């Protein structure tokens, strides 16, 4: 298989992509950076957040949908690369900490990102995901055959206890009874579970729009992580930091701000936005001034609003779609209102079943990572 590592945008014609696998997946372990929450109150009354390997039938059901996505992509002429799962039920230990098991390799989007001809491995921010990169090393060595490819690994943080702000988990206690002023202050101080003692980021907090890259400051990406990316990449791209104050637990930008198509010939570009997580006014003005139309996603379909019991993602997985090109999107099959909106914007849709993948960390965008698109580092933002 031959390919050229190149991806500057979320929408260029897709040529090569990684699709995750659910083999050997375990429950993401609780730790300073992560608290599991069981969505079904009846189950939550009976058991604590589980540890160890997931049931084989649950893994098989997710793999069936992941394999179906891979076949759909292959049938469109897109090359698909798959990870090499390790045994995620293993206990892991460093000099500073230990967790009962790891997670899975369903979501390459969190672990690695292609920016131009660079493949960057993220630091990751959670202990249970410390070694997840090992599942993608076969792929990265395969990409290394492209002599133009550059491989960067971000500095691994210690993930020791002093990297996390313990107070985060009680931050919202009694929130509803607070005054509007107090609520506003809590939401706008952008203090998340990672402190600034070490560089940390998950790659899924980044969205690519040509010469401009937007990075969400979040539970999984701190400001030092964003600064590391800026210093590594500032010869090639301009980094913008985004905050979404109304997302109480921001983690990964691809259920919040999803660019679909760039402005062209005086026709505005399209970005799908999350109505519960509005942009700050200054950022909204920036996009609009540069000829981008911000369109709120409809509420998720009823079926998908009830998240699977052991799913830690939000109902906004509804927006977690994948662009094949500027006119074609792969979307989850149940999101009928979103389908109507996208069709009204003249997108062609390819629908796939994907709900069984949700509890493995995300939906269609999360469980893929584009390696090659036909695009360049064109600038789509002329005005500051
Ligand atoms: N991994 C993406 C999850 C984002 C969200 O729950 O909104």
Short mmCIF file of C-alpha atoms and ligand atoms in Angstrom, two decimals:
data_model
loop_
_atom_site.label_atom_id
_atom_site.label_comp_id
_atom_site.label_asym_id
_atom_site.label_seq_id
_atom_site.Cartn_x
_atom_site.Cartn_y
_atom_site.Cartn_z
CA UNK A 1 0.00 0.00 0.00
CA UNK A 2 1.48 3.38 -0.88
CA UNK A 3 0.45 6.74 0.46
CA UNK A 4 1.66 10.26 1.04
CA UNK A 5 1.24 11.63 4.56
CA UNK A 6 -0.64 14.89 4.01
CA UNK A 7 -3.66 16.37 5.78
CA UNK A 8 -4.28 20.05 6.44
CA UNK A 9 -8.05 20.19 6.73
CA UNK A 10 -11.07 18.27 7.99
CA UNK A 11 -12.68 18.30 4.53
CA UNK A 12 -10.09 17.66 1.76
CA UNK A 13 -10.75 14.59 -0.41
CA UNK A 14 -9.94 11.63 1.82
CA UNK A 15 -7.39 9.10 0.51
CA UNK A 16 -6.04 7.21 3.57
CA UNK A 17 -7.41 6.84 7.10
CA UNK A 18 -6.97 4.84 10.30
CA UNK A 19 -10.06 3.11 11.75
CA UNK A 20 -9.88 1.83 15.36
CA UNK A 21 -10.50 -1.70 16.64
CA UNK A 22 -12.30 -2.83 19.80
CA UNK A 23 -10.31 -6.06 20.38
CA UNK A 24 -9.19 -6.59 24.00
CA UNK A 25 -10.94 -3.40 25.20
CA UNK A 26 -11.30 -2.80 28.94
CA UNK A 27 -13.27 -0.31 31.05
CA UNK A 28 -11.38 2.97 31.24
CA UNK A 29 -9.99 2.93 34.80
CA UNK A 30 -10.89 5.59 37.37
CA UNK A 31 -7.91 7.77 38.29
CA UNK A 32 -7.18 11.43 39.15
CA UNK A 33 -8.04 12.54 35.58
CA UNK A 34 -11.15 10.39 35.09
CA UNK A 35 -14.28 9.41 37.02
CA UNK A 36 -16.57 6.83 35.43
CA UNK A 37 -20.31 7.51 35.57
CA UNK A 38 -22.86 4.79 34.80
CA UNK A 39 -25.67 6.33 32.75
CA UNK A 40 -28.36 3.86 33.79
CA UNK A 41 -29.53 4.71 37.39
CA UNK A 42 -30.75 1.14 38.04
CA UNK A 43 -27.36 -0.33 37.18
CA UNK A 44 -25.59 2.52 39.04
CA UNK A 45 -27.48 1.58 42.23
CA UNK A 46 -26.15 -1.97 42.02
CA UNK A 47 -22.52 -1.66 40.97
CA UNK A 48 -19.52 0.66 40.98
CA UNK A 49 -17.74 1.64 37.78
CA UNK A 50 -16.36 -1.72 36.52
CA UNK A 51 -12.71 -2.64 36.04
CA UNK A 52 -11.03 -5.08 33.66
CA UNK A 53 -11.94 -6.41 30.24
CA UNK A 54 -15.30 -5.63 28.62
CA UNK A 55 -17.67 -8.47 27.72
CA UNK A 56 -16.68 -10.22 24.49
CA UNK A 57 -20.20 -9.79 23.04
CA UNK A 58 -19.95 -5.98 23.56
CA UNK A 59 -16.51 -5.95 21.92
CA UNK A 60 -17.78 -8.04 18.99
CA UNK A 61 -20.77 -5.75 18.44
CA UNK A 62 -18.50 -2.67 18.32
CA UNK A 63 -16.07 -4.44 15.99
CA UNK A 64 -18.90 -5.29 13.62
CA UNK A 65 -19.73 -1.56 13.26
CA UNK A 66 -16.07 -0.54 13.03
CA UNK A 67 -15.47 -3.18 10.33
CA UNK A 68 -18.56 -1.99 8.47
CA UNK A 69 -17.17 1.57 8.49
CA UNK A 70 -13.84 0.26 7.18
CA UNK A 71 -15.58 -1.59 4.34
CA UNK A 72 -17.66 1.49 3.50
CA UNK A 73 -14.48 3.57 3.25
CA UNK A 74 -12.66 0.93 1.21
CA UNK A 75 -15.60 0.71 -1.20
CA UNK A 76 -15.15 4.47 -1.79
CA UNK A 77 -11.54 3.85 -2.86
CA UNK A 78 -10.07 5.05 0.47
CA UNK A 79 -7.14 3.14 1.97
CA UNK A 80 -7.86 1.97 5.50
CA UNK A 81 -5.22 1.18 8.12
CA UNK A 82 -6.09 -0.67 11.34
CA UNK A 83 -4.23 -0.68 14.68
CA UNK A 84 -2.60 -3.67 16.40
CA UNK A 85 -4.50 -4.08 19.69
CA UNK A 86 -2.45 -4.91 22.78
CA UNK A 87 -3.92 -6.60 25.87
CA UNK A 88 -5.69 -3.63 27.46
CA UNK A 89 -6.77 -5.68 30.51
CA UNK A 90 -3.15 -5.59 31.77
CA UNK A 91 -2.34 -3.71 34.93
CA UNK A 92 0.18 -0.90 34.27
CA UNK A 93 2.66 0.75 36.54
CA UNK A 94 5.25 3.55 36.41
CA UNK A 95 7.51 4.74 39.26
CA UNK A 96 4.73 7.19 40.25
CA UNK A 97 1.42 5.31 39.90
CA UNK A 98 -0.43 2.16 38.97
CA UNK A 99 -3.83 1.45 37.37
CA UNK A 100 -5.79 -1.81 37.18
CA UNK A 101 -5.96 -1.85 33.37
CA UNK A 102 -5.78 0.24 30.18
CA UNK A 103 -8.67 1.21 27.82
CA UNK A 104 -8.71 0.29 24.10
CA UNK A 105 -7.57 1.34 20.61
CA UNK A 106 -10.94 2.39 19.21
CA UNK A 107 -10.12 6.12 19.03
CA UNK A 108 -6.92 6.89 17.10
CA UNK A 109 -8.15 10.53 16.86
CA UNK A 110 -7.23 11.04 20.52
CA UNK A 111 -3.73 9.59 20.22
CA UNK A 112 -2.31 10.92 16.95
CA UNK A 113 -2.85 13.68 14.39
CA UNK A 114 -1.58 14.38 10.90
CA UNK A 115 -0.79 18.03 10.24
CA UNK A 116 0.64 18.46 6.75
CA UNK A 117 3.34 15.78 6.48
CA UNK A 118 3.80 15.52 10.27
CA UNK A 119 2.30 12.71 12.30
CA UNK A 120 2.26 13.82 15.92
CA UNK A 121 1.72 11.43 18.81
CA UNK A 122 -0.08 13.23 21.64
CA UNK A 123 1.10 13.13 25.25
CA UNK A 124 -2.33 11.83 26.33
CA UNK A 125 -3.74 13.01 29.65
CA UNK A 126 -5.06 9.92 31.41
CA UNK A 127 -3.09 7.12 33.03
CA UNK A 128 -5.22 4.35 31.55
CA UNK A 129 -4.29 5.66 28.08
CA UNK A 130 -0.55 6.13 28.71
CA UNK A 131 0.52 3.20 26.51
CA UNK A 132 -2.27 3.38 23.90
CA UNK A 133 0.21 4.69 21.30
CA UNK A 134 1.78 1.21 21.14
CA UNK A 135 -1.23 -0.03 19.15
CA UNK A 136 -0.52 2.52 16.42
CA UNK A 137 3.24 2.03 16.09
CA UNK A 138 2.89 -0.56 13.26
CA UNK A 139 0.88 2.02 11.33
CA UNK A 140 3.37 4.81 12.01
CA UNK A 141 6.30 2.65 10.90
CA UNK A 142 4.32 1.86 7.76
CA UNK A 143 3.79 5.63 7.16
CA UNK A 144 7.51 6.11 7.70
CA UNK A 145 7.99 4.50 4.24
CA UNK A 146 6.88 7.87 2.84
CA UNK A 147 10.27 9.59 2.93
CA UNK A 148 8.60 13.00 3.33
CA UNK A 149 6.74 11.95 6.48
CA UNK A 150 7.95 13.51 9.73
CA UNK A 151 7.20 11.84 13.04
CA UNK A 152 6.99 13.78 16.27
CA UNK A 153 6.19 12.37 19.68
CA UNK A 154 5.20 14.90 22.32
CA UNK A 155 7.01 14.69 25.69
CA UNK A 156 5.32 12.02 27.83
CA UNK A 157 4.07 13.60 31.08
CA UNK A 158 4.64 11.78 34.37
CA UNK A 159 0.88 11.63 35.07
CA UNK A 160 1.88 11.77 38.74
CA UNK A 161 -0.69 13.03 41.22
CA UNK A 162 0.64 16.60 41.26
CA UNK A 163 -0.36 17.04 37.57
CA UNK A 164 -4.07 16.95 38.47
CA UNK A 165 -6.24 19.39 40.41
CA UNK A 166 -8.10 17.25 42.92
CA UNK A 167 -10.68 19.97 43.59
CA UNK A 168 -12.02 19.68 40.05
CA UNK A 169 -14.45 16.87 40.90
CA UNK A 170 -16.21 18.92 43.58
CA UNK A 171 -16.15 22.15 41.59
CA UNK A 172 -19.79 21.89 40.53
CA UNK A 173 -21.23 20.79 43.89
CA UNK A 174 -24.19 23.07 44.73
CA UNK A 175 -23.76 24.80 41.34
CA UNK A 176 -27.51 25.11 40.67
CA UNK A 177 -28.15 27.04 43.88
CA UNK A 178 -25.40 29.60 43.16
CA UNK A 179 -26.11 33.15 41.92
CA UNK A 180 -25.80 33.83 38.19
CA UNK A 181 -22.68 35.86 38.87
CA UNK A 182 -21.04 32.97 40.76
CA UNK A 183 -22.05 30.48 38.04
CA UNK A 184 -20.59 32.77 35.38
CA UNK A 185 -17.35 33.05 37.30
CA UNK A 186 -17.00 29.26 37.78
CA UNK A 187 -17.71 28.60 34.11
CA UNK A 188 -15.35 31.28 32.84
CA UNK A 189 -12.28 30.58 34.97
CA UNK A 190 -11.29 27.62 32.76
CA UNK A 191 -9.82 25.57 35.55
CA UNK A 192 -9.97 21.92 34.53
CA UNK A 193 -8.62 18.71 36.01
CA UNK A 194 -5.11 19.09 34.53
CA UNK A 195 -2.99 21.81 36.07
CA UNK A 196 -0.13 23.52 34.23
CA UNK A 197 2.79 21.66 35.79
CA UNK A 198 3.49 19.50 32.70
CA UNK A 199 2.73 19.48 28.96
CA UNK A 200 -0.45 17.49 28.25
CA UNK A 201 -2.85 17.16 25.33
CA UNK A 202 -5.10 14.67 23.55
CA UNK A 203 -4.96 15.08 19.77
CA UNK A 204 -8.77 15.16 19.48
CA UNK A 205 -8.80 18.64 21.02
CA UNK A 206 -7.43 19.92 17.69
CA UNK A 207 -9.38 20.74 14.54
CA UNK A 208 -7.61 21.57 11.28
CA UNK A 209 -8.68 24.30 8.89
CA UNK A 210 -5.70 24.70 6.51
CA UNK A 211 -3.16 27.21 7.75
CA UNK A 212 -5.22 27.72 10.92
CA UNK A 213 -5.47 25.12 13.65
CA UNK A 214 -7.99 25.47 16.49
CA UNK A 215 -7.28 23.83 19.84
CA UNK A 216 -9.70 23.50 22.72
CA UNK A 217 -8.38 24.17 26.25
CA UNK A 218 -10.02 21.33 28.15
CA UNK A 219 -9.99 18.48 30.66
CA UNK A 220 -7.59 16.67 28.32
CA UNK A 221 -5.46 19.56 26.99
CA UNK A 222 -3.76 22.20 29.12
CA UNK A 223 -2.24 25.52 28.03
CA UNK A 224 1.30 24.08 28.20
CA UNK A 225 0.21 21.36 25.76
CA UNK A 226 -1.11 24.03 23.38
CA UNK A 227 2.13 26.03 23.76
CA UNK A 228 4.18 22.90 22.91
CA UNK A 229 2.16 22.47 19.71
CA UNK A 230 2.55 26.16 18.86
CA UNK A 231 6.35 26.05 19.23
CA UNK A 232 6.62 22.84 17.17
CA UNK A 233 4.32 23.97 14.38
CA UNK A 234 4.50 27.75 14.11
CA UNK A 235 6.55 27.62 10.90
CA UNK A 236 3.60 25.95 9.20
CA UNK A 237 0.32 26.86 10.90
CA UNK A 238 -1.27 29.45 13.11
CA UNK A 239 -2.61 28.08 16.40
CA UNK A 240 -5.81 29.50 17.91
CA UNK A 241 -6.99 28.59 21.43
CA UNK A 242 -10.71 28.13 21.98
CA UNK A 243 -12.70 27.93 25.22
CA UNK A 244 -16.27 26.73 25.46
CA UNK A 245 -17.29 27.90 28.95
CA UNK A 246 -20.70 26.22 28.97
CA UNK A 247 -19.19 22.76 28.53
CA UNK A 248 -18.59 21.74 32.14
CA UNK A 249 -16.29 18.86 31.20
CA UNK A 250 -14.78 19.81 27.83
CA UNK A 251 -12.84 16.97 26.28
CA UNK A 252 -12.18 16.69 22.52
CA UNK A 253 -13.42 19.40 20.18
CA UNK A 254 -15.18 17.13 17.67
CA UNK A 255 -18.60 17.22 19.37
CA UNK A 256 -18.44 21.00 19.75
CA UNK A 257 -17.02 22.66 16.62
CA UNK A 258 -17.03 20.66 13.37
CA UNK A 259 -15.83 22.40 10.17
CA UNK A 260 -17.55 20.96 7.10
CA UNK A 261 -16.65 23.01 4.04
CA UNK A 262 -14.52 26.12 3.37
CA UNK A 263 -15.70 29.48 1.97
CA UNK A 264 -15.46 29.61 -1.83
CA UNK A 265 -16.39 32.15 -4.54
CA UNK A 266 -18.25 34.38 -2.07
CA UNK A 267 -20.19 31.41 -0.68
CA UNK A 268 -19.71 31.10 3.05
CA UNK A 269 -17.90 28.15 4.61
CA UNK A 270 -19.88 25.93 6.99
CA UNK A 271 -19.07 24.98 10.58
CA UNK A 272 -21.43 22.83 12.63
CA UNK A 273 -21.67 24.20 16.18
CA UNK A 274 -23.08 22.82 19.43
CA UNK A 275 -26.08 24.82 20.71
CA UNK A 276 -25.26 23.94 24.34
CA UNK A 277 -21.59 24.93 23.97
CA UNK A 278 -21.57 28.32 22.25
CA UNK A 279 -18.36 29.99 21.15
CA UNK A 280 -17.21 33.09 23.02
CA UNK A 281 -18.50 36.21 21.27
CA UNK A 282 -14.98 37.25 20.16
CA UNK A 283 -14.42 33.86 18.50
CA UNK A 284 -17.85 33.89 16.87
CA UNK A 285 -17.07 37.31 15.38
CA UNK A 286 -13.70 36.02 14.14
CA UNK A 287 -15.26 33.12 12.22
CA UNK A 288 -18.09 35.23 10.83
CA UNK A 289 -15.75 38.04 9.73
CA UNK A 290 -13.81 35.44 7.77
CA UNK A 291 -16.85 34.29 5.85
CA UNK A 292 -17.76 31.21 7.87
CA UNK A 293 -21.37 30.40 8.65
CA UNK A 294 -21.90 28.87 12.11
CA UNK A 295 -24.83 26.47 12.09
CA UNK A 296 -26.12 24.87 15.28
CA UNK A 297 -26.59 21.12 15.18
CA UNK A 298 -30.14 19.95 16.00
CA UNK A 299 -30.69 18.10 19.27
CA UNK A 300 -29.53 14.48 19.07
CA UNK A 301 -32.12 11.91 18.10
CA UNK A 302 -34.10 10.40 21.01
CA UNK A 303 -32.54 6.96 20.56
CA UNK A 304 -29.03 8.38 20.85
CA UNK A 305 -29.84 10.87 23.64
CA UNK A 306 -30.02 7.94 26.03
CA UNK A 307 -26.36 7.07 26.08
CA UNK A 308 -25.29 3.43 26.57
CA UNK A 309 -24.80 2.60 30.28
CA UNK A 310 -20.99 2.60 30.21
CA UNK A 311 -20.48 5.42 27.71
CA UNK A 312 -18.52 8.39 29.05
CA UNK A 313 -19.14 10.65 26.05
CA UNK A 314 -21.99 13.13 25.74
CA UNK A 315 -25.14 12.86 23.60
CA UNK A 316 -23.37 15.25 21.20
CA UNK A 317 -21.65 12.26 19.63
CA UNK A 318 -24.50 13.00 17.22
CA UNK A 319 -22.25 15.64 15.56
CA UNK A 320 -19.16 13.42 15.46
CA UNK A 321 -19.17 12.87 11.70
CA UNK A 322 -16.45 12.28 9.13
CA UNK A 323 -15.93 14.26 5.90
CA UNK A 324 -15.04 12.26 2.79
CA UNK A 325 -14.75 15.50 0.82
CA UNK A 326 -16.33 18.96 0.78
CA UNK A 327 -19.70 17.53 -0.24
CA UNK A 328 -19.87 14.06 1.34
CA UNK A 329 -20.20 13.11 5.01
CA UNK A 330 -20.40 9.82 6.89
CA UNK A 331 -23.02 10.15 9.64
CA UNK A 332 -24.61 7.94 12.31
CA UNK A 333 -27.76 6.31 10.95
CA UNK A 334 -30.24 7.42 13.64
CA UNK A 335 -29.55 11.17 13.54
CA UNK A 336 -32.46 12.00 11.24
CA UNK A 337 -32.78 15.70 12.15
CA UNK A 338 -29.11 16.23 11.53
CA UNK A 339 -29.47 14.39 8.21
CA UNK A 340 -32.22 16.82 7.13
CA UNK A 341 -30.13 19.83 8.11
CA UNK A 342 -27.08 18.55 6.23
CA UNK A 343 -29.11 17.67 3.14
CA UNK A 344 -30.56 21.21 3.16
CA UNK A 345 -26.93 22.40 3.02
CA UNK A 346 -26.45 20.20 -0.05
CA UNK A 347 -24.28 17.52 1.51
CA UNK A 348 -24.46 13.91 0.30
CA UNK A 349 -24.77 11.55 3.25
CA UNK A 350 -23.55 8.02 3.84
CA UNK A 351 -25.26 6.54 6.90
CA UNK A 352 -23.68 3.88 9.09
CA UNK A 353 -24.82 2.15 12.31
CA UNK A 354 -22.45 3.19 15.09
CA UNK A 355 -24.19 3.20 18.49
CA UNK A 356 -22.37 0.05 19.62
CA UNK A 357 -19.06 1.90 19.34
CA UNK A 358 -20.10 4.79 21.63
CA UNK A 359 -18.94 3.24 24.91
CA UNK A 360 -15.45 2.78 23.50
CA UNK A 361 -14.74 6.52 23.54
CA UNK A 362 -16.67 8.14 20.72
CA UNK A 363 -18.34 7.97 17.35
CA UNK A 364 -17.26 8.13 13.70
CA UNK A 365 -14.79 11.04 13.88
CA UNK A 366 -13.25 9.89 17.18
CA UNK A 367 -12.65 6.36 15.94
CA UNK A 368 -10.77 7.47 12.82
CA UNK A 369 -7.66 9.50 12.06
CA UNK A 370 -7.07 10.91 8.59
CA UNK A 371 -3.59 10.35 7.19
CA UNK A 372 -3.96 11.56 3.61
CA UNK A 373 -6.31 14.12 2.13
CA UNK A 374 -6.04 16.04 -1.13
CA UNK A 375 -5.54 19.47 0.39
CA UNK A 376 -2.99 22.18 1.13
CA UNK A 377 -2.23 24.64 3.90
CA UNK A 378 -4.35 27.29 2.22
CA UNK A 379 -5.38 30.18 4.45
CA UNK A 380 -9.13 30.48 5.03
CA UNK A 381 -8.79 33.36 7.52
CA UNK A 382 -7.67 36.66 6.06
CA UNK A 383 -8.95 38.97 8.81
CA UNK A 384 -7.83 38.95 12.45
N1 LIG B 1 -14.49 11.80 22.60
C1 LIG B 1 -15.40 12.82 22.26
C2 LIG B 1 -16.37 13.14 23.38
C3 LIG B 1 -16.86 14.52 23.32
C4 LIG B 1 -18.11 14.72 24.11
O1 LIG B 1 -18.46 13.86 24.93
O2 LIG B 1 -18.80 15.71 23.93
#
